[in-house]
Short mmCIF file of N, CA and C in Angstrom, two decimals:
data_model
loop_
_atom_site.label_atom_id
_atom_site.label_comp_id
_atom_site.label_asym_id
_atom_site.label_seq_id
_atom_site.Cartn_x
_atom_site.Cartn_y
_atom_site.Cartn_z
N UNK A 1 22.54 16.96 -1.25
CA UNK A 1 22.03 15.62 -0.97
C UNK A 1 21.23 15.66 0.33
N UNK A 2 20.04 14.99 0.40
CA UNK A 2 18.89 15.21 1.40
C UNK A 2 19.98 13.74 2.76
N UNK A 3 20.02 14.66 3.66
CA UNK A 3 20.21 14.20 5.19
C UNK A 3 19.42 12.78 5.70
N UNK A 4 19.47 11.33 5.58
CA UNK A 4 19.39 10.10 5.97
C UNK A 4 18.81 10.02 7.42
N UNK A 5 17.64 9.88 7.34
CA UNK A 5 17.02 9.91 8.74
C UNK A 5 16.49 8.02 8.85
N UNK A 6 16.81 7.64 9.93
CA UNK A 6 16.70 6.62 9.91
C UNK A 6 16.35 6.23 11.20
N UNK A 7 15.09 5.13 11.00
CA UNK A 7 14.47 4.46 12.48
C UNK A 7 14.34 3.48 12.54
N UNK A 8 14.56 2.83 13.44
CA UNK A 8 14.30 1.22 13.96
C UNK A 8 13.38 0.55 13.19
N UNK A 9 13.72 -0.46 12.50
CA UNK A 9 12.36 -0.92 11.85
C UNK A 9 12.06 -2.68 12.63
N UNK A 10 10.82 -2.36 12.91
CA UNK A 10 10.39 -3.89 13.66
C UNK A 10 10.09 -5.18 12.47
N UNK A 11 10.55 -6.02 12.73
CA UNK A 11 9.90 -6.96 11.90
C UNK A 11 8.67 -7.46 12.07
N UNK A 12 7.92 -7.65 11.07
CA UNK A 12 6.69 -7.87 10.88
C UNK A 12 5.95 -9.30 11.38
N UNK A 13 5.32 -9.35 12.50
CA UNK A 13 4.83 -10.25 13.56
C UNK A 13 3.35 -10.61 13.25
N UNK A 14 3.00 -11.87 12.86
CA UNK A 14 0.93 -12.45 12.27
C UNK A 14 0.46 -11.77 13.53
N UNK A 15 0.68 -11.29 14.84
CA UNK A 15 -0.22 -10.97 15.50
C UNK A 15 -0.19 -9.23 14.99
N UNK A 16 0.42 -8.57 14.69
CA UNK A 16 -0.27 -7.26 13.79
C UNK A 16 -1.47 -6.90 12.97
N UNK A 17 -1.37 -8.35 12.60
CA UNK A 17 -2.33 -8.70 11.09
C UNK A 17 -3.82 -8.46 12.15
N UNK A 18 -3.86 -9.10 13.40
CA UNK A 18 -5.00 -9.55 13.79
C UNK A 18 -5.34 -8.44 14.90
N UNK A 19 -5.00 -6.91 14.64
CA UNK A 19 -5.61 -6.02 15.63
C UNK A 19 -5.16 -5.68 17.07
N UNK A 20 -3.61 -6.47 17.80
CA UNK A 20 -3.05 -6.52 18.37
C UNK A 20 -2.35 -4.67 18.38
N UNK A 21 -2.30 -3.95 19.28
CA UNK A 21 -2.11 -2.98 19.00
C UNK A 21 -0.47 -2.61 18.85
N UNK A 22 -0.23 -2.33 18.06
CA UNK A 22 1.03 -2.24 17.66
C UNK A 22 2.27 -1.00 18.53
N UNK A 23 3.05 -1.18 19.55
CA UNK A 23 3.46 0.48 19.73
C UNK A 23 3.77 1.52 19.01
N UNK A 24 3.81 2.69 19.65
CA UNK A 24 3.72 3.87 19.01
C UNK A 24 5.06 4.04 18.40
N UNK A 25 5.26 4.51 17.07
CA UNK A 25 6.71 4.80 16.93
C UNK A 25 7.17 3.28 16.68
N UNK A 26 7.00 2.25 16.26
CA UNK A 26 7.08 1.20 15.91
C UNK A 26 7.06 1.42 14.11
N UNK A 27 7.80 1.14 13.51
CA UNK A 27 8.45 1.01 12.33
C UNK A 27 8.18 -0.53 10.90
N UNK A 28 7.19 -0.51 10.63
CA UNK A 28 6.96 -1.86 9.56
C UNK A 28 7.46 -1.48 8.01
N UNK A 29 8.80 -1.89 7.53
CA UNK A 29 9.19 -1.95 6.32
C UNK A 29 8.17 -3.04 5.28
N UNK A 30 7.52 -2.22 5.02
CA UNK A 30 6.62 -3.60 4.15
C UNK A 30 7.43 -4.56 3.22
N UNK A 31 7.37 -5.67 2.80
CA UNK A 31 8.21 -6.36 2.36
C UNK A 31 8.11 -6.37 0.56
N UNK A 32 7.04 -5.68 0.07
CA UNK A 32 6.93 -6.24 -1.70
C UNK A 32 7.26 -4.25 -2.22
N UNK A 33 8.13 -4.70 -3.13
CA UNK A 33 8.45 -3.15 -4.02
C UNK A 33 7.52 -3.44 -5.35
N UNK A 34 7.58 -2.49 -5.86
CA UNK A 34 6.65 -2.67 -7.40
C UNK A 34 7.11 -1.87 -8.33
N UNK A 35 7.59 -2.41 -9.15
CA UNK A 35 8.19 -1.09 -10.42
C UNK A 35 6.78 -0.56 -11.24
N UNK A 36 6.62 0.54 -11.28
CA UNK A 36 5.42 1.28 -12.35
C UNK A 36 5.77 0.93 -13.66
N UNK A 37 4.86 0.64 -14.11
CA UNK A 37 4.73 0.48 -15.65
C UNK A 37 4.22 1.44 -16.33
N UNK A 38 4.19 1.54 -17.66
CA UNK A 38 3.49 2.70 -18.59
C UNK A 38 2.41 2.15 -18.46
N UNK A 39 1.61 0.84 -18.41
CA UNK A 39 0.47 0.91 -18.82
C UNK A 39 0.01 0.75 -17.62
N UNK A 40 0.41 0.73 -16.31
CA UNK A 40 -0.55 1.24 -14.92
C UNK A 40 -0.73 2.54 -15.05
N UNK A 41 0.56 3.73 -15.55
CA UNK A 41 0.00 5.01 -15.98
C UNK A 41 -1.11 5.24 -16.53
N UNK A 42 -1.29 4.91 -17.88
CA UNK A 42 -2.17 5.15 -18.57
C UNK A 42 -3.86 4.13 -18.44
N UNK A 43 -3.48 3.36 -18.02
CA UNK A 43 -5.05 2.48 -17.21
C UNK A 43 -6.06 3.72 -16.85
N UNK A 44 -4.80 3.46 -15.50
CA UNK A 44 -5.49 4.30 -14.17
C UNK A 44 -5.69 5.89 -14.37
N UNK A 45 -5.33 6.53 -15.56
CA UNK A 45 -5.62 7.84 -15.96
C UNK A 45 -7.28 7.82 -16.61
N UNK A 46 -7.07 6.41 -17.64
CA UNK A 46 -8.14 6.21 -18.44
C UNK A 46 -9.32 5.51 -17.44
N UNK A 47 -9.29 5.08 -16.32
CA UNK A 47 -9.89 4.15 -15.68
C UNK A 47 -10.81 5.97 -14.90
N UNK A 48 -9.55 6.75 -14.43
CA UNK A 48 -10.31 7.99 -13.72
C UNK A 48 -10.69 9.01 -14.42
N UNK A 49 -10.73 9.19 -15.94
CA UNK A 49 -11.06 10.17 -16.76
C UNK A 49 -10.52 11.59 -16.30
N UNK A 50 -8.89 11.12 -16.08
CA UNK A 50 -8.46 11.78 -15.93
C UNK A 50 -7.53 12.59 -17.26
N UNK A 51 -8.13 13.22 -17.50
CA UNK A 51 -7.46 14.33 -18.84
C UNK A 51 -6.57 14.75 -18.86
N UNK A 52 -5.42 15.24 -17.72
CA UNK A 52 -4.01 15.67 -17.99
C UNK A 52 -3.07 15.36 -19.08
N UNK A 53 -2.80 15.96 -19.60
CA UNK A 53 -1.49 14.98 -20.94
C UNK A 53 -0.54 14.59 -20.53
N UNK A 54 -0.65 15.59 -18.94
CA UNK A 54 1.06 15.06 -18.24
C UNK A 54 1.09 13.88 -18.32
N UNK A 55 0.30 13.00 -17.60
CA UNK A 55 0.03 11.39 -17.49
C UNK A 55 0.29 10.69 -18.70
N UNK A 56 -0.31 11.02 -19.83
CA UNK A 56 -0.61 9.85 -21.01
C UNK A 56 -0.01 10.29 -22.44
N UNK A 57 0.71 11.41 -22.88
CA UNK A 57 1.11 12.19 -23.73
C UNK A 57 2.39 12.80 -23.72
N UNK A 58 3.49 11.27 -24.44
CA UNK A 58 4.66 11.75 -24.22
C UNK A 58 4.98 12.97 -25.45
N UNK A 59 4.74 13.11 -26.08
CA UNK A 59 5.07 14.40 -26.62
C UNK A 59 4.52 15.63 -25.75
N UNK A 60 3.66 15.59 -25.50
CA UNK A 60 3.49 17.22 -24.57
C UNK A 60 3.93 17.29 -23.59
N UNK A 61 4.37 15.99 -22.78
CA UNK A 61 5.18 15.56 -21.69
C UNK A 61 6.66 15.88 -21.91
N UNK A 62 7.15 15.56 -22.81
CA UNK A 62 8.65 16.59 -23.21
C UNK A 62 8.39 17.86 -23.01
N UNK A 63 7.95 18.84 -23.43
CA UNK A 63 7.68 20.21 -23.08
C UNK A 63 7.50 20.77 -21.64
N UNK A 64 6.99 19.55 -21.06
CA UNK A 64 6.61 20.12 -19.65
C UNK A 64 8.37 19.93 -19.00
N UNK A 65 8.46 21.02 -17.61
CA UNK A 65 9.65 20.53 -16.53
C UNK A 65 10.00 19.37 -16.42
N UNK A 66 9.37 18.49 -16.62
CA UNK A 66 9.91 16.95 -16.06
C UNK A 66 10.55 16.03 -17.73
N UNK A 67 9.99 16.63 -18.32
CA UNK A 67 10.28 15.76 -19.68
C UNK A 67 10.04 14.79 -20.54
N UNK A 68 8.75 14.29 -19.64
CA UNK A 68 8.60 12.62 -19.66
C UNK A 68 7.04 12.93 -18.67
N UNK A 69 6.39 11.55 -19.17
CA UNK A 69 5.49 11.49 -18.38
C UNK A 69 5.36 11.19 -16.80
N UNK A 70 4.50 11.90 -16.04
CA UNK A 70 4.50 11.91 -14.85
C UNK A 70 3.50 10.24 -14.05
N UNK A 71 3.91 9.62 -13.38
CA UNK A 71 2.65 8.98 -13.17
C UNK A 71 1.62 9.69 -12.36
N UNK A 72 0.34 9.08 -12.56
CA UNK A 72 -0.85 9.40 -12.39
C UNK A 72 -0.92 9.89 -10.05
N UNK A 73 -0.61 10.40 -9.56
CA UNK A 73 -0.50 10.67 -8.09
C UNK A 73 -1.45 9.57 -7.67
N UNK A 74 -2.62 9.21 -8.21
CA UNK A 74 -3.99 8.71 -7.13
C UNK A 74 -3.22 7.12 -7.44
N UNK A 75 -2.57 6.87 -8.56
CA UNK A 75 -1.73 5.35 -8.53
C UNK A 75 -1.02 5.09 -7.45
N UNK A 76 -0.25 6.23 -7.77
CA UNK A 76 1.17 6.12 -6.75
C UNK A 76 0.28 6.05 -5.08
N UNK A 77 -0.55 7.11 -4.66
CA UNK A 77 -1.29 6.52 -3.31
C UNK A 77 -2.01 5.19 -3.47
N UNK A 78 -2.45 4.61 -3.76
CA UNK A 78 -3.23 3.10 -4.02
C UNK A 78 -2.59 2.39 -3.89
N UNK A 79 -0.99 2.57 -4.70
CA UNK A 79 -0.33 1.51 -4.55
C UNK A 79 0.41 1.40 -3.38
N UNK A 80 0.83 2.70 -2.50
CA UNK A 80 1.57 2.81 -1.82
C UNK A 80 0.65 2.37 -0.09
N UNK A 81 -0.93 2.53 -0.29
CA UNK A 81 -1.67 1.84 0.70
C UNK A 81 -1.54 0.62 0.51
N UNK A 82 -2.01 -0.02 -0.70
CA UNK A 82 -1.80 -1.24 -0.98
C UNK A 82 -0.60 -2.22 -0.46
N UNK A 83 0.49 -1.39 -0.71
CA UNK A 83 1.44 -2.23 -0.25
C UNK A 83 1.37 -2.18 1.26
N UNK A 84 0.70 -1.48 2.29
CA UNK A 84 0.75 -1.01 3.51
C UNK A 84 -0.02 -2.35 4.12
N UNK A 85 -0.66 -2.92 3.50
CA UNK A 85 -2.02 -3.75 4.03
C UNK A 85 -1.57 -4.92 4.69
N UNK A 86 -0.67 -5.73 4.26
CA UNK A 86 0.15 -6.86 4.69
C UNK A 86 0.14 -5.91 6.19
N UNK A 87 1.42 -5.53 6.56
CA UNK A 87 1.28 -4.72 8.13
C UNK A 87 0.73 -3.89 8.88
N UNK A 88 -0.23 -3.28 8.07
CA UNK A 88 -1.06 -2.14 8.78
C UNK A 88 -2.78 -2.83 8.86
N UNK A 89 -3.22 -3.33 8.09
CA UNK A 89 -4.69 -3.36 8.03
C UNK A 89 -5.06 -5.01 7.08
N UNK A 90 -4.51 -5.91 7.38
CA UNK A 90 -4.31 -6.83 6.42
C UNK A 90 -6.53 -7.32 7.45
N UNK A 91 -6.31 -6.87 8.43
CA UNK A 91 -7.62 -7.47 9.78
C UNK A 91 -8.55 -6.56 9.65
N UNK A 92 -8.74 -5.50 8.56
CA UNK A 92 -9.54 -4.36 8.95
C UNK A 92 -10.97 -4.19 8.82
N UNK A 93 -11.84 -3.48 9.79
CA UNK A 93 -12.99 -3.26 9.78
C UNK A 93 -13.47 -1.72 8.63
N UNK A 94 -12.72 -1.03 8.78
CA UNK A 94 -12.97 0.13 7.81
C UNK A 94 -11.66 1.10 8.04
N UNK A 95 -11.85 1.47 6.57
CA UNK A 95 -10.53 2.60 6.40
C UNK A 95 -11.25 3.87 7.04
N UNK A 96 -10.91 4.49 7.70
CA UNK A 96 -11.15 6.11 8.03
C UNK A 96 -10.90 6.71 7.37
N UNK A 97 -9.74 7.20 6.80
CA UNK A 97 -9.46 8.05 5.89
C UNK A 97 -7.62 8.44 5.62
N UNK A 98 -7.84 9.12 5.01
CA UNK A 98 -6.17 9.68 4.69
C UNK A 98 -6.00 11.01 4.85
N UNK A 99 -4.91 11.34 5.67
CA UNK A 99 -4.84 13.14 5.65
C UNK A 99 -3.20 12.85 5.22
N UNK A 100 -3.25 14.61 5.41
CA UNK A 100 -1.90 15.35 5.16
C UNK A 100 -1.03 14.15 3.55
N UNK A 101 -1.62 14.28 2.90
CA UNK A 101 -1.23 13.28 1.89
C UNK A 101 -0.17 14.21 1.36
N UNK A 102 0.83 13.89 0.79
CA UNK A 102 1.97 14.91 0.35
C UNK A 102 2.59 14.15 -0.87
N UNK A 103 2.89 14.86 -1.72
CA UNK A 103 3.91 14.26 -2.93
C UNK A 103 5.25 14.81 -3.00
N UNK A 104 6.49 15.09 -2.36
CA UNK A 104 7.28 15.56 -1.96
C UNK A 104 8.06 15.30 -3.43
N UNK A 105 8.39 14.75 -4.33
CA UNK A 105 8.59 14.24 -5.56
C UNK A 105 7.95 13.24 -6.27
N UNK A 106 8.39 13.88 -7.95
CA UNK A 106 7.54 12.81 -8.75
C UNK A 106 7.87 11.46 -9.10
N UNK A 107 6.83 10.35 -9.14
CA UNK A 107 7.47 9.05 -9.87
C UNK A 107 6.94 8.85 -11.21
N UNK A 108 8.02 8.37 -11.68
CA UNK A 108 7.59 7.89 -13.43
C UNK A 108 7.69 6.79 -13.68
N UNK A 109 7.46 6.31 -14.87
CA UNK A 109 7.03 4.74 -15.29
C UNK A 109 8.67 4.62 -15.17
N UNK A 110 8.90 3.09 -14.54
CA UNK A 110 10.01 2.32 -14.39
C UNK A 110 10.56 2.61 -13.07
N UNK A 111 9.96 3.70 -12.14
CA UNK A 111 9.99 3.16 -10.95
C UNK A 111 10.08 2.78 -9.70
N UNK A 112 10.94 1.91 -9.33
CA UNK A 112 10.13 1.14 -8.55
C UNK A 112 9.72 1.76 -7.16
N UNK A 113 8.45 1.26 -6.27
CA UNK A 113 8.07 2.05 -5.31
C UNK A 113 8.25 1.08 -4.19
N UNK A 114 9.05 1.10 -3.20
CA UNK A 114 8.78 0.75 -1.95
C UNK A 114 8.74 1.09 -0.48
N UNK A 115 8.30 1.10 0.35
CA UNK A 115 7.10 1.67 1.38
C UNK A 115 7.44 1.16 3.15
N UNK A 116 7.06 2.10 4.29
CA UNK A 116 6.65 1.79 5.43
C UNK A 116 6.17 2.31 5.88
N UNK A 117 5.66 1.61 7.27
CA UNK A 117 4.79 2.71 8.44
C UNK A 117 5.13 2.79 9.39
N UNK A 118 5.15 4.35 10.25
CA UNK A 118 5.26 4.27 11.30
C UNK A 118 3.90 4.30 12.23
N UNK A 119 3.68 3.60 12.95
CA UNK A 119 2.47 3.74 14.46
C UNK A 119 2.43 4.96 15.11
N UNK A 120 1.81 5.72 14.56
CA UNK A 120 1.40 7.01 15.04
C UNK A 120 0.70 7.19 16.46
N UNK A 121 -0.55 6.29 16.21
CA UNK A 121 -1.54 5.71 17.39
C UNK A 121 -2.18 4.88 17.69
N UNK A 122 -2.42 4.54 18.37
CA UNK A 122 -3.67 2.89 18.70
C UNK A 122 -4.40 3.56 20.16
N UNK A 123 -5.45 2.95 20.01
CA UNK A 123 -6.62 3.51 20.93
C UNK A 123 -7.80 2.33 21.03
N UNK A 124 -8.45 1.99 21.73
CA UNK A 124 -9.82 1.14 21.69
C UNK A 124 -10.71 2.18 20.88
N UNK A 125 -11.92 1.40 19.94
CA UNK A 125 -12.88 2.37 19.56
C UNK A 125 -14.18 2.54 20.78
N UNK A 126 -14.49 3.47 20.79
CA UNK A 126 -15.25 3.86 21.52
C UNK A 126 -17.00 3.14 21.62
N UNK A 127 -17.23 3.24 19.89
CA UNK A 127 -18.75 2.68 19.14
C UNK A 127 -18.16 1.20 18.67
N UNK A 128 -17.01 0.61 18.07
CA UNK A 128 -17.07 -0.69 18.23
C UNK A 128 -16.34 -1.30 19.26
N UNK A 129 -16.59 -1.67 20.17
CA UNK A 129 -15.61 -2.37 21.25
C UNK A 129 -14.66 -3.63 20.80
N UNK A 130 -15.23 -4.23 19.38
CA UNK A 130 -14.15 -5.40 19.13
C UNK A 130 -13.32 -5.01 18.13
N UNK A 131 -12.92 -3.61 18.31
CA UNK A 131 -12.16 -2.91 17.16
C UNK A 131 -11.13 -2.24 18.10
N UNK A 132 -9.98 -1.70 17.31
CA UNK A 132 -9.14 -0.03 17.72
C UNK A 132 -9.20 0.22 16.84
N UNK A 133 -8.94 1.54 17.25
CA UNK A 133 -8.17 2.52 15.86
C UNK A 133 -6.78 3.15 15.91
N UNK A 134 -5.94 2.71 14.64
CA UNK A 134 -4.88 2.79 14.23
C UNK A 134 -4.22 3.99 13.77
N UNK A 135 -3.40 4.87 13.97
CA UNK A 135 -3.55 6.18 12.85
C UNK A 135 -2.08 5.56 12.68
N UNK A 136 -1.05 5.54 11.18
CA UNK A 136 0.12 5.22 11.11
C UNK A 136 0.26 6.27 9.69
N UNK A 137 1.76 6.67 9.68
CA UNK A 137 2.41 7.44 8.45
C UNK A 137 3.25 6.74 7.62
N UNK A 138 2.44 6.34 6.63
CA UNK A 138 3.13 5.94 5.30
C UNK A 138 3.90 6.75 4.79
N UNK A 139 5.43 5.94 4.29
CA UNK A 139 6.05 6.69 3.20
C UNK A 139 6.40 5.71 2.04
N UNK A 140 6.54 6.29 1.14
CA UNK A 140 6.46 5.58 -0.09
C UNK A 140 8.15 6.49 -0.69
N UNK A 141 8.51 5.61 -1.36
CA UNK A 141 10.10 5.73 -1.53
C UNK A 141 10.89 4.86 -3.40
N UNK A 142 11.56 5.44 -3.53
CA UNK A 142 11.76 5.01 -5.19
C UNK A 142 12.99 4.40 -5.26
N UNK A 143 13.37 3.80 -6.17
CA UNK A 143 14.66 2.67 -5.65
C UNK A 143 15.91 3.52 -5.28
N UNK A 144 15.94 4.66 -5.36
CA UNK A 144 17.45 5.32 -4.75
C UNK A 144 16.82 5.76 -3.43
N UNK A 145 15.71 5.82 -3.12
CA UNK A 145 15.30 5.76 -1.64
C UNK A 145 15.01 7.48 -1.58
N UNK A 146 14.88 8.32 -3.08
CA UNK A 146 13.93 9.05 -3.02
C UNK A 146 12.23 8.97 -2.56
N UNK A 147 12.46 9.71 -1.43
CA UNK A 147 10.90 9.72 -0.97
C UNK A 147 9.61 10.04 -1.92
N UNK A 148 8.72 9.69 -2.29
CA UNK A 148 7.77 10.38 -3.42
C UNK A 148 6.06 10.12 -2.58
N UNK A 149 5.70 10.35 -1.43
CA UNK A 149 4.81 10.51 -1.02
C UNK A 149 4.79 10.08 0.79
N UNK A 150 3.86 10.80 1.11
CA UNK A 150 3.54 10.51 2.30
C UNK A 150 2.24 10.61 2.79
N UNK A 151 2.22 10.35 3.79
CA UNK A 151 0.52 10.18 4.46
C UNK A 151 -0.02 9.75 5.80
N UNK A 152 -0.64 10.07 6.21
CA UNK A 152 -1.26 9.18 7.44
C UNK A 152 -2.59 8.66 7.46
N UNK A 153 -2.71 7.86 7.60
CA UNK A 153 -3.89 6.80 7.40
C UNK A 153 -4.48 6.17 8.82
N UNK A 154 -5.78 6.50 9.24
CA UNK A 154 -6.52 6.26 10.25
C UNK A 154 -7.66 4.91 9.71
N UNK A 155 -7.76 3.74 10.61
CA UNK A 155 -8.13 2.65 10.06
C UNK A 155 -8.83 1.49 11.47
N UNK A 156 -9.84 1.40 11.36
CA UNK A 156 -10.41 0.81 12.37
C UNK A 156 -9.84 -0.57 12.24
N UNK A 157 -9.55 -1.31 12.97
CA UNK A 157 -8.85 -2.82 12.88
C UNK A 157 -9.71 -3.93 13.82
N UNK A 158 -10.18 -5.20 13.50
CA UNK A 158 -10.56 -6.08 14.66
C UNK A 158 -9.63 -6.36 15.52
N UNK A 159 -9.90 -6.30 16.50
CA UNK A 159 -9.08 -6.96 17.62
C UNK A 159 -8.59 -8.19 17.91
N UNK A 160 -7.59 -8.71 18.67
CA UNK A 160 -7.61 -10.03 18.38
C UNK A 160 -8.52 -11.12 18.48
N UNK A 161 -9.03 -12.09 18.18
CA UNK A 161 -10.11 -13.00 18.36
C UNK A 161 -11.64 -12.34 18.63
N UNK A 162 -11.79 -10.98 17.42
CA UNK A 162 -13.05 -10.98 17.19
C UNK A 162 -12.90 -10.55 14.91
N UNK A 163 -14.11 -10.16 14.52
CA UNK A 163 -13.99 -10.16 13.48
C UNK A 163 -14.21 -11.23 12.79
N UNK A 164 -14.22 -11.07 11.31
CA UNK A 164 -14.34 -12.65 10.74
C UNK A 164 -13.25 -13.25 10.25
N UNK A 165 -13.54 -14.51 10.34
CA UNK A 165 -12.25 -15.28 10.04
C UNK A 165 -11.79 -15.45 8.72
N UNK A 166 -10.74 -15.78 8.25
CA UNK A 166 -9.95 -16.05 6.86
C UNK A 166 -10.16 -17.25 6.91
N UNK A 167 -10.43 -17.43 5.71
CA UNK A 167 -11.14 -18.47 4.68
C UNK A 167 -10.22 -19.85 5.32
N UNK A 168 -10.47 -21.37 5.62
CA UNK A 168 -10.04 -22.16 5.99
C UNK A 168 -10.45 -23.27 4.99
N UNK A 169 -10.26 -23.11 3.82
CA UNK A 169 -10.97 -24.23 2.75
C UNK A 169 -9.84 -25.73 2.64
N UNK A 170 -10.25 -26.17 2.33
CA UNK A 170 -9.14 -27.74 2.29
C UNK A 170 -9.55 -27.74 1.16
N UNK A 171 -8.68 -28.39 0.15
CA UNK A 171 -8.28 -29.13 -1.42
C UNK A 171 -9.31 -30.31 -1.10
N UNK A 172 -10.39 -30.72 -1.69
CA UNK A 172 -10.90 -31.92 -2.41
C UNK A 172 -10.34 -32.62 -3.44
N UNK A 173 -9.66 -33.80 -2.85
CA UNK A 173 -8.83 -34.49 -4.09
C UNK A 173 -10.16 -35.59 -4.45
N UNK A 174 -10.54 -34.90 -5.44
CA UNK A 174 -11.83 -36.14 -6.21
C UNK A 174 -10.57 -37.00 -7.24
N UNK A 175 -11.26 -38.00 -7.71
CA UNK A 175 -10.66 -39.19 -8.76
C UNK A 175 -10.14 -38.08 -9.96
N UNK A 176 -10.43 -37.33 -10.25
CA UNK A 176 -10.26 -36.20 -11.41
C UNK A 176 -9.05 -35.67 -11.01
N UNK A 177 -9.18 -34.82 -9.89
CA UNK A 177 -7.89 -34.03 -9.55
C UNK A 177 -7.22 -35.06 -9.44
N UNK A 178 -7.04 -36.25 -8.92
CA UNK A 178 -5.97 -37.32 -8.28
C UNK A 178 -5.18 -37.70 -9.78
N UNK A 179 -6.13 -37.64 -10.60
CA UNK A 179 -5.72 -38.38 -11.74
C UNK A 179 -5.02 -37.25 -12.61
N UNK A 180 -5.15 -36.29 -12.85
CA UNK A 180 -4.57 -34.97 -13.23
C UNK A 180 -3.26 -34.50 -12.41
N UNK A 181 -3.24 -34.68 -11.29
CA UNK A 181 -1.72 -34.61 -10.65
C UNK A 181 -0.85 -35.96 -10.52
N UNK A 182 -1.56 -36.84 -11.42
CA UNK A 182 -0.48 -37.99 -11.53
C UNK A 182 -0.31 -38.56 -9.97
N UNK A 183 -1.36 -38.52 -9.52
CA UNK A 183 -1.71 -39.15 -7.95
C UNK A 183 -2.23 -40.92 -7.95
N UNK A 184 -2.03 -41.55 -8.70
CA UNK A 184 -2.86 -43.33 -8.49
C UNK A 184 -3.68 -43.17 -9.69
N UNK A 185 -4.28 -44.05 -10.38
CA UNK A 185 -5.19 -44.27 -11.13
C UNK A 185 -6.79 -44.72 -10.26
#
């Protein structure tokens, strides 16, 4: 049985969202899990023309070591950034990139994946001044808290009170809507 390493996890604060530099070694449990489905497998195989049978072919998928179909790896990273975005880059100016990406074990349809980051680094950018840059290590984790990927992800972020703003729209209650929510005649 793999040895329980465990770190402080911070709770997740709106000033993160907005480029506030986060400390180093600071810990964000993202809050949404996602169970894989068969047909995110097979989409996102068919979506990347990706040909493996491992992915989409449960009969040749019995034959192989695992027994069963594998999900598609470039899912499992997408989803596992994806879920990162709420605390890591929800404010961002551009992704940099991803290194040392690792699949330490496989996930299969049913499941579920959930995720954190640690704050690797924060820095001012040099060429945008109303930015930093972020480097943090995602791990992505399966409901027995098997690990199934990792990564570090470098990501330019706005700073606080520059960048553009999130949408501030107000509801127009015209005679239509009023009358459709059972609001007055």
């Amino acid at each position: 049985m793999a040895r329980a390493i465990t770190m402080p996890v911070v709770p997740m604060a709106p000033e993160a969202r907005k480029g506030t530099a986060s400390g180093i070694g600071d810990v964000y449990r993202h809050p949404l899990g996602r169970t894989v489905l068969e047909t995110d497998n097979s989409w996102l195989t068919l979506l990347t023309q990706n040909t493996a049978p491992l992915h989409f072919d449960r009969h040749y998928s019995a034959g192989t070591h695992w027994g069963r179909p594998l999900v598609d790896s470039t899912f499992t990273l997408a989803l596992v950034t994806g879920q990162s975005v709420t605390d890591v880059s929800q404010h961002v100016m551009a992704n940099l990139g991803w290194d040392r990406v690792r699949l330490p074990n496989p996930v299969f349809e049913g499941d579920t994946i959930y995720s954190q980051s640690e704050v690797l680094g924060a820095r001012e950018s040099k060429s945008h001044p109303e930015t930093g840059i972020i480097t943090v290590r995602t791990i992505g984790y399966n409901q027995t808290g098997v690990i199934v990927i990792t990564f570090e992800r470098t990501l330019m972020v706005y700073r606080r009170g520059h960048g553009p703003a999130f949408a501030a729209v107000e509801p127009v209650w015209d005679e239509r809507s009023r009358k459709a929510a059972g609001l007055g005649e």
